[in-house]
Tab-separated table of C-alpha atoms in Angstrom:
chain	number	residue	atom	x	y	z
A	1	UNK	CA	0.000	0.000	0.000
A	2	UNK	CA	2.635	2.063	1.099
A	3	UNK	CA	4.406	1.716	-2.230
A	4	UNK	CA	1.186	2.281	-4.405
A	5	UNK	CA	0.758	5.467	-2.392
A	6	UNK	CA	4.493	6.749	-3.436
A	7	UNK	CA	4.020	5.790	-6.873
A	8	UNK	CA	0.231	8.066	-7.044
A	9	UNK	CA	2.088	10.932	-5.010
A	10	UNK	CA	4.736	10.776	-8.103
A	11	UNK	CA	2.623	10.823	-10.853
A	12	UNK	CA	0.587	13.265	-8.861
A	13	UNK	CA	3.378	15.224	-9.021
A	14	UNK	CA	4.243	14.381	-12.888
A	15	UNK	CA	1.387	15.177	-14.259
A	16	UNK	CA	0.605	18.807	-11.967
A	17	UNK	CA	4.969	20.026	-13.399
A	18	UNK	CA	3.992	18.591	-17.215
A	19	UNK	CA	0.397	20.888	-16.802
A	20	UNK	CA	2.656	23.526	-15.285
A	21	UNK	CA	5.441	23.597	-18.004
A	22	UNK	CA	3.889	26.583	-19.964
A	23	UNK	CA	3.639	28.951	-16.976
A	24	UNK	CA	7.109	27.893	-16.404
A	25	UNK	CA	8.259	28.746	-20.201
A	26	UNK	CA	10.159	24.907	-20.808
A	27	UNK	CA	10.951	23.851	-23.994
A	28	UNK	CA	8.319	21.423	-25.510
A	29	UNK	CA	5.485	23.088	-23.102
A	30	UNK	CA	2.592	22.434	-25.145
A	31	UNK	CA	2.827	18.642	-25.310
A	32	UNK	CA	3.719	18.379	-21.771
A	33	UNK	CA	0.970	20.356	-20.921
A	34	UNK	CA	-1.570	17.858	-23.327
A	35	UNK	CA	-0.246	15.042	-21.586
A	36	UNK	CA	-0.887	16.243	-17.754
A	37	UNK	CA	-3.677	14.190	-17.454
A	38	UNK	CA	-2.205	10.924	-18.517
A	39	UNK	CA	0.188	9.997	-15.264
A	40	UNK	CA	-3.331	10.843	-12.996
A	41	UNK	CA	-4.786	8.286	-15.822
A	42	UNK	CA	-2.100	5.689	-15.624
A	43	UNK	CA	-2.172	5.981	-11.935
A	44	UNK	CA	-5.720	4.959	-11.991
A	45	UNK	CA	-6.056	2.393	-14.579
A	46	UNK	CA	-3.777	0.324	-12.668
A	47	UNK	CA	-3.807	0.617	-9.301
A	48	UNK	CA	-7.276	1.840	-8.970
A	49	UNK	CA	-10.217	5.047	-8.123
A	50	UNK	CA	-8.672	5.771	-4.412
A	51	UNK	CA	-4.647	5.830	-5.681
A	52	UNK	CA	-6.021	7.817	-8.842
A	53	UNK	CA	-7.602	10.546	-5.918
A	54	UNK	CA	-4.544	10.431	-4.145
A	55	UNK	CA	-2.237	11.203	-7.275
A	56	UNK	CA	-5.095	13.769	-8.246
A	57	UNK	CA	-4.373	15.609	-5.038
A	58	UNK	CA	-0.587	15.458	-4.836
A	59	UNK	CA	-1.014	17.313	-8.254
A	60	UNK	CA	-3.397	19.869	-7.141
A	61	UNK	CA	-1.172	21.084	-4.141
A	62	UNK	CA	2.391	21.076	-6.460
A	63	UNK	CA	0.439	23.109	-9.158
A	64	UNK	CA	-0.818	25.680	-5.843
A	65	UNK	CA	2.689	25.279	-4.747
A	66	UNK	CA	4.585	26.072	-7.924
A	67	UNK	CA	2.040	28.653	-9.603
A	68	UNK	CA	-0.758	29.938	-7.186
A	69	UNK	CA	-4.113	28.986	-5.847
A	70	UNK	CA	-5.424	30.043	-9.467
A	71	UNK	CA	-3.080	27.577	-10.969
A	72	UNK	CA	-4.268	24.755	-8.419
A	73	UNK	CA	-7.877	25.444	-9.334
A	74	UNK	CA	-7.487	25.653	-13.068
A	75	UNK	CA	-5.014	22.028	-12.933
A	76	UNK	CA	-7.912	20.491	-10.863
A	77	UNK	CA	-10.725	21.583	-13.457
A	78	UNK	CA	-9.136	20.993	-16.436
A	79	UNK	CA	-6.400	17.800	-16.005
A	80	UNK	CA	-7.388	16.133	-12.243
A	81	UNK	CA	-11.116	16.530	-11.824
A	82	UNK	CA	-11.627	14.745	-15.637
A	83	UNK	CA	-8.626	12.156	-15.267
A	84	UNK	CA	-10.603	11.213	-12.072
A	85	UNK	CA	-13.444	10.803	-14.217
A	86	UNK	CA	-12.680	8.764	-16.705
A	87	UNK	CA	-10.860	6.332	-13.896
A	88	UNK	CA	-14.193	6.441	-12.382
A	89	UNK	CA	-16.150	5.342	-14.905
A	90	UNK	CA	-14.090	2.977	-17.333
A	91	UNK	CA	-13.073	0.695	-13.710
A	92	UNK	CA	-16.814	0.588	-13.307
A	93	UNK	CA	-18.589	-3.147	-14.095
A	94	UNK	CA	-21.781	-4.918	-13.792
A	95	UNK	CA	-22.094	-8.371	-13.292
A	96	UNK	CA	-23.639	-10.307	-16.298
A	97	UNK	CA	-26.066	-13.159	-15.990
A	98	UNK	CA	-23.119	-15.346	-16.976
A	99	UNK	CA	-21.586	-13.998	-13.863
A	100	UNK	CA	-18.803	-11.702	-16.207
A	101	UNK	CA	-18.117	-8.203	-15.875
A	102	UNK	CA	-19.807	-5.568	-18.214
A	103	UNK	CA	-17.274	-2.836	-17.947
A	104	UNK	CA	-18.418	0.012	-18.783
A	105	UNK	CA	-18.839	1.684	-22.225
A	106	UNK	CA	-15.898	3.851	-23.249
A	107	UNK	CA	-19.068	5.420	-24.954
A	108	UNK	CA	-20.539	6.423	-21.319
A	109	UNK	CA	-16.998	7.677	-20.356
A	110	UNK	CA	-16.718	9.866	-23.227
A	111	UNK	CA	-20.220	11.402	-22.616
A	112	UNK	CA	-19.845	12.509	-19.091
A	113	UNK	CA	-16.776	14.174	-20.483
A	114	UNK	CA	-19.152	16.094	-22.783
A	115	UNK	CA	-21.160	16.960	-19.812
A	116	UNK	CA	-18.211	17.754	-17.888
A	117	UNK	CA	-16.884	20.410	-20.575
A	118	UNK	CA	-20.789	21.863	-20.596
A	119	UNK	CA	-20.907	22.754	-17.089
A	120	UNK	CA	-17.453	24.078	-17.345
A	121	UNK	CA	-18.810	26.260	-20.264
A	122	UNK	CA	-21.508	27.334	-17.489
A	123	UNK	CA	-19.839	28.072	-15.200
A	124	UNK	CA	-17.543	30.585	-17.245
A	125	UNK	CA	-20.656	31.790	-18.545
A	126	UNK	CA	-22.316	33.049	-15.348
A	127	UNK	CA	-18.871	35.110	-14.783
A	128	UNK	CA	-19.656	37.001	-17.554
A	129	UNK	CA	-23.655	36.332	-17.847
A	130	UNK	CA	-23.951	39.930	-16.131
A	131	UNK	CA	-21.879	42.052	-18.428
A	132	UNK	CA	-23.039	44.665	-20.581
A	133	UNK	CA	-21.476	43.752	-23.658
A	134	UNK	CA	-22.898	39.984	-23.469
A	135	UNK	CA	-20.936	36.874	-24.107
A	136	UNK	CA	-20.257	36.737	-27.594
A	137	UNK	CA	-18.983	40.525	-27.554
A	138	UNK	CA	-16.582	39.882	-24.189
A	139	UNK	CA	-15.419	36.731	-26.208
A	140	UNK	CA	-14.526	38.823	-28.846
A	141	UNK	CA	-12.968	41.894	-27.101
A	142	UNK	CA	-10.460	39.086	-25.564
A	143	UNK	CA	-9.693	37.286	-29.193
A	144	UNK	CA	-9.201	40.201	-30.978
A	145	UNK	CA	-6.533	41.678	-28.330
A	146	UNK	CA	-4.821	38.048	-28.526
A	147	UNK	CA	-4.509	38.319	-32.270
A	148	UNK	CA	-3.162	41.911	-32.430
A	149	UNK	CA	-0.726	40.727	-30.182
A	150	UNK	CA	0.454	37.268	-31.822
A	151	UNK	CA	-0.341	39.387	-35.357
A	152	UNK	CA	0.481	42.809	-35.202
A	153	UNK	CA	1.033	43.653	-38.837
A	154	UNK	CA	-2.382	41.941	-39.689
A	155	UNK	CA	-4.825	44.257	-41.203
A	156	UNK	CA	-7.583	45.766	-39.362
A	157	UNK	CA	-10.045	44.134	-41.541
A	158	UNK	CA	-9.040	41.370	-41.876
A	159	UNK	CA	-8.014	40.791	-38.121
A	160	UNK	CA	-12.103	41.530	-37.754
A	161	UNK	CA	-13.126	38.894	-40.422
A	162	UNK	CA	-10.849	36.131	-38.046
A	163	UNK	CA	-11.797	37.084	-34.376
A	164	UNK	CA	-15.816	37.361	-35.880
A	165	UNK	CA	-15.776	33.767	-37.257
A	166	UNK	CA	-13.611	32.335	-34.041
A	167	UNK	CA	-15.710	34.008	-31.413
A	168	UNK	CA	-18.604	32.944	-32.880
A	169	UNK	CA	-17.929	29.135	-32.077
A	170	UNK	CA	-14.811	29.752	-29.780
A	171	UNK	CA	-16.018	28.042	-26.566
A	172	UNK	CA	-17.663	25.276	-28.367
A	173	UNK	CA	-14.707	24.445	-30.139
A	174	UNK	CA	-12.316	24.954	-26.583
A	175	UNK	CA	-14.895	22.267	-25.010
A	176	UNK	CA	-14.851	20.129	-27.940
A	177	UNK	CA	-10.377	19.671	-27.919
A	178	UNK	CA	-10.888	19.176	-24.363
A	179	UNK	CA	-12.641	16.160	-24.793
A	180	UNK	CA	-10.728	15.197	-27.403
A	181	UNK	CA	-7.161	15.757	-25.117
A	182	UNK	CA	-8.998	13.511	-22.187
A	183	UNK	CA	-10.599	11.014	-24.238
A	184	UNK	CA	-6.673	10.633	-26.310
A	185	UNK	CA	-4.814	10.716	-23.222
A	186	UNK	CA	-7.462	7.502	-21.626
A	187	UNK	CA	-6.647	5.515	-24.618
A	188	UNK	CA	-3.084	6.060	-24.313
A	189	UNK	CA	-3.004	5.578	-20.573
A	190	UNK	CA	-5.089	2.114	-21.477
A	191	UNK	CA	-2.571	1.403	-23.855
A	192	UNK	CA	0.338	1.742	-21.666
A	193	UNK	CA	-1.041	-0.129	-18.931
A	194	UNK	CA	-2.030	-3.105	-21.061
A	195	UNK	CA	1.331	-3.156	-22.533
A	196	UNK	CA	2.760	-3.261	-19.079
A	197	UNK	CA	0.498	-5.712	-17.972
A	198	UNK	CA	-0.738	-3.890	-15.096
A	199	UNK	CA	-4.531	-3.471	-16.982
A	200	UNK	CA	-7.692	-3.493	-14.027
A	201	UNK	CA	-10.056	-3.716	-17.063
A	202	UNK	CA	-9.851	-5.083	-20.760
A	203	UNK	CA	-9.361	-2.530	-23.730
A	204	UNK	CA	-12.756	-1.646	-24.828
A	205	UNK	CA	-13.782	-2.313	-28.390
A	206	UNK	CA	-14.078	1.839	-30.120
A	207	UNK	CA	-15.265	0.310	-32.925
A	208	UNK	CA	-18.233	-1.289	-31.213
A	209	UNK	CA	-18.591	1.931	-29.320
A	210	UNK	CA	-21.858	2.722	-28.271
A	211	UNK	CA	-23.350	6.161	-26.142
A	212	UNK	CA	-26.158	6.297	-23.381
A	213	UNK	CA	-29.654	7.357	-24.671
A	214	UNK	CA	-29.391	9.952	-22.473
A	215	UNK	CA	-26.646	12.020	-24.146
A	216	UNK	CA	-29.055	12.817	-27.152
A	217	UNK	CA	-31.083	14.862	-24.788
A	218	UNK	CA	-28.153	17.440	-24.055
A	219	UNK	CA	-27.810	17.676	-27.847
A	220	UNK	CA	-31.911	18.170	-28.315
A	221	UNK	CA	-32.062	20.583	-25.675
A	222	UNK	CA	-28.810	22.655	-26.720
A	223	UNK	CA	-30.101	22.591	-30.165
A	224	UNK	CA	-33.455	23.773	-29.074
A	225	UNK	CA	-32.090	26.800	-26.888
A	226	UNK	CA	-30.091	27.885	-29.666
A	227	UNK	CA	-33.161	27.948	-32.713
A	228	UNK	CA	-35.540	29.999	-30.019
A	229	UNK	CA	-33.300	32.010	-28.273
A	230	UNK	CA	-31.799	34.743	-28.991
A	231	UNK	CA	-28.546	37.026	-27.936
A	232	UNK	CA	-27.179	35.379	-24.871
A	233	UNK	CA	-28.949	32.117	-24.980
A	234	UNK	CA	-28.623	31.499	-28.826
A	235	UNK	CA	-24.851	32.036	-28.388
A	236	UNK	CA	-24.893	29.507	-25.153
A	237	UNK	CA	-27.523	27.104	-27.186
A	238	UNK	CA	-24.990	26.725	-30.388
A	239	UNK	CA	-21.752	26.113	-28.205
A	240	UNK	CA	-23.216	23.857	-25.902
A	241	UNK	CA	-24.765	21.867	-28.919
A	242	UNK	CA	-21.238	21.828	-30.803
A	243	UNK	CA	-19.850	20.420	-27.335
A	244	UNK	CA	-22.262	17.429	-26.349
A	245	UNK	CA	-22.341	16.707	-30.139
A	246	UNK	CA	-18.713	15.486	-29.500
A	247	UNK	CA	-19.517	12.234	-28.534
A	248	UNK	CA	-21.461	11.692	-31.649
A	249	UNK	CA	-18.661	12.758	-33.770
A	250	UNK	CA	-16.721	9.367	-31.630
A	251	UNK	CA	-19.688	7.387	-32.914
A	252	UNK	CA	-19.391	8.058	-36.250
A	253	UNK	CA	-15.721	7.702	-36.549
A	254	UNK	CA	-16.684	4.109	-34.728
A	255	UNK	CA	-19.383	3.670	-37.536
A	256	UNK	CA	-16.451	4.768	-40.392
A	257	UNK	CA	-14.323	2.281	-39.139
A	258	UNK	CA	-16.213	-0.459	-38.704
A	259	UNK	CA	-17.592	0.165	-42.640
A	260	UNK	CA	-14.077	0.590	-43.718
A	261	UNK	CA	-13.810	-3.248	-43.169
A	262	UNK	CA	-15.960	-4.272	-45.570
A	263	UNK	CA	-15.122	-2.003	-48.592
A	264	UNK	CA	-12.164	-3.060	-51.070
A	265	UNK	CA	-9.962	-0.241	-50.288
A	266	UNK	CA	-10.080	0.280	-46.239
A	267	UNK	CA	-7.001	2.372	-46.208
A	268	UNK	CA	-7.911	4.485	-48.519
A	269	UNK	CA	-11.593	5.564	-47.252
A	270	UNK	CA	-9.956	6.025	-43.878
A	271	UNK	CA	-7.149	8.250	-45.198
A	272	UNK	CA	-9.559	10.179	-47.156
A	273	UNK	CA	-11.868	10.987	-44.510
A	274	UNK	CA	-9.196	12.156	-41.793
A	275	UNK	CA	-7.894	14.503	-44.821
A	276	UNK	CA	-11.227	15.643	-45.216
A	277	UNK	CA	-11.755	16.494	-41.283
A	278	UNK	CA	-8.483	18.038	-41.612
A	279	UNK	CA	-9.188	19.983	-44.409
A	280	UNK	CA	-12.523	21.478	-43.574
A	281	UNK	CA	-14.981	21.596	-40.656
A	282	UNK	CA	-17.728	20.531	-42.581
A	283	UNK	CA	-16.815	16.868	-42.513
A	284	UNK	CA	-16.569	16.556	-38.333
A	285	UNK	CA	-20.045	17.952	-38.937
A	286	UNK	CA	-20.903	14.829	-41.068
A	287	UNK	CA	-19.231	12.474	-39.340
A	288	UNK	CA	-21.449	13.940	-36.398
A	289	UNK	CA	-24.241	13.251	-37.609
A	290	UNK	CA	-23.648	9.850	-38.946
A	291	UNK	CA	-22.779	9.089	-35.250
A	292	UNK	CA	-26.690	10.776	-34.668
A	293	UNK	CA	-28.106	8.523	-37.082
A	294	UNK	CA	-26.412	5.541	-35.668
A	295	UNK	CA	-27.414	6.443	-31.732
A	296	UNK	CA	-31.318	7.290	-33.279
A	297	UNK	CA	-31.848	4.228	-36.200
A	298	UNK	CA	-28.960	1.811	-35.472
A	299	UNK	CA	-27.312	1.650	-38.747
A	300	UNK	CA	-25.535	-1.401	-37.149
A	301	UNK	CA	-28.397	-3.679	-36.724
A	302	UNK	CA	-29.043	-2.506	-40.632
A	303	UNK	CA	-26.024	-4.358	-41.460
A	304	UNK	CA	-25.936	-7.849	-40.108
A	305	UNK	CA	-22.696	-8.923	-40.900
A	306	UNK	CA	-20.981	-5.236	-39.036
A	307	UNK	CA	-23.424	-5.817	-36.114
A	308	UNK	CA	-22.293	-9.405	-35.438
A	309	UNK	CA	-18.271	-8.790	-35.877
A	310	UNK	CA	-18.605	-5.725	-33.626
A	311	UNK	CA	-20.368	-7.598	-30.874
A	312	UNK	CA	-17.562	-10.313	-31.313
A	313	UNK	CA	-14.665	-7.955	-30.229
């Protein structure tokens, strides 16, 4: 016990100086500072929930310790709080008739993430909810003194064009990477703990991936809020609906994946459609809602053959 709680308190301490390295100035700061959440992660996914809290809170007193209580709070929200998470959830299991464990969905795991990065949204919200300028405009006042400073010689117009189209979806598409850093850094942690043989649970099947019925709700409702409001609440409405949409983009990669296995050329649909999300917005958008269409019609159980390998793996 003793030397499970040294190793947490390391990787505690790991993951709050990689999250740190950009206040610090190191070289290589921004993939440290991606990574933070993965020794929290690793901590967890082999040695369990209560050493994963422990390493969690060694990191949240180094980060207080070598930044400031503002540092502490912003590590916990955005690296410890999540890495907890996702511990939480993927070491969870039901027992099966058989008497196996169900673990749980990486699909679950990936949408309390979404709701995570929504009530983070929130909560930044109601700091500014009161302003005179609104949301969208203090969102915009902030970009557009970012980008004369990273961009001096940038024309006035055009700097105007940028910051417009970026504020416009700016914390929607902060929430969405988010996700998309915890979800990368679970898979990796997974990885590394299977490879070491130190794995609580097996790897779960993403191409069989499948999300809660209750997810499509958050969408619905964000969706909703953003056609009738207006202002304020439209803005709110489309971010939140471009951040719990995230798991459905997951889905439909899943679904992509799965179909590229029965097509003659696999490698090359999958090449062309990371090119494509690459290349232009537009296609996460598709890819979206083929994950929407999968949750709401089960395009799976439309294709025996896909249906029946997935449930195999």
């Amino acid at each position: 016990m003793h030397r499970d709680i040294l190793i947490a308190v390391g990787g505690g301490i790991l993951s709050a100086v990689a999250s740190m390295t950009i206040v610090l100035g190191l070289p290589g700061a921004l993939v440290f500072a991606y990574l933070a959440p993965l020794p929290v992660m690793m901590v967890g996914l082999t040695l369990g929930l209560r050493m994963a809290t422990v390493a969690a809170a060694a990191g949240f007193v180094i980060a207080g310790m070598v930044g400031s209580t503002f540092n502490a709070g912003l590590y916990g929200l955005i690296n410890a709080v999540p890495a907890v998470l996702l511990v939480r959830y993927a070491l969870s299991a039901e027992t099966a008739p058989d008497g196996s464990a169900q673990w749980t969905s990486a699909g679950v795991v990936v949408s309390w993430l979404a709701v995570l990065a929504a009530g983070l949204f929130m909560i930044a919200v109601f700091t500014v909810f009161g302003s005179e300028t609104g949301i969208e405009d203090e969102i915009y006042g902030k970009l557009s003194q970012a980008l004369a400073l990273m961009a001096p010689a940038l024309d006035e117009g055009r700097r105007t064009i940028i910051v417009s189209g970026l504020a416009a979806i700016f914390p929607g598409a902060l929430g969405t990477s988010w996700i998309f850093m915890i979800a990368a850094n679970g898979v990796l942690a997974q990885r590394l703990a299977k490879k070491l043989g130190k794995n609580l649970r097996p790897t779960p099947s993403y191409r069989g991936l499948t999300l809660p019925d209750w997810i499509s709700w958050f969408v619905v409702g964000s969706a909703f809020l953003a056609l009738i409001g207006s202002g304020d609440l439209e803005y709110m409405g489309r971010n939140l609906a471009m951040i719990t949409a995230t798991p459905f983009f997951f889905l439909g990669l899943a679904i992509i994946h799965s179909v590229a296995r029965f097509v003659n050329f696999p490698t090359a649909m999958l090449v062309g459609t990371y090119v494509a999300l690459l290349m232009s917005s537009w296609a996460a958008v598709v890819v979206a809602g083929v994950g929407i269409v999968e949750q709401w019609y089960n395009l799976r159980q439309r294709l025996p053959a896909l249906g029946r390998n997935e449930e195999n793996e």
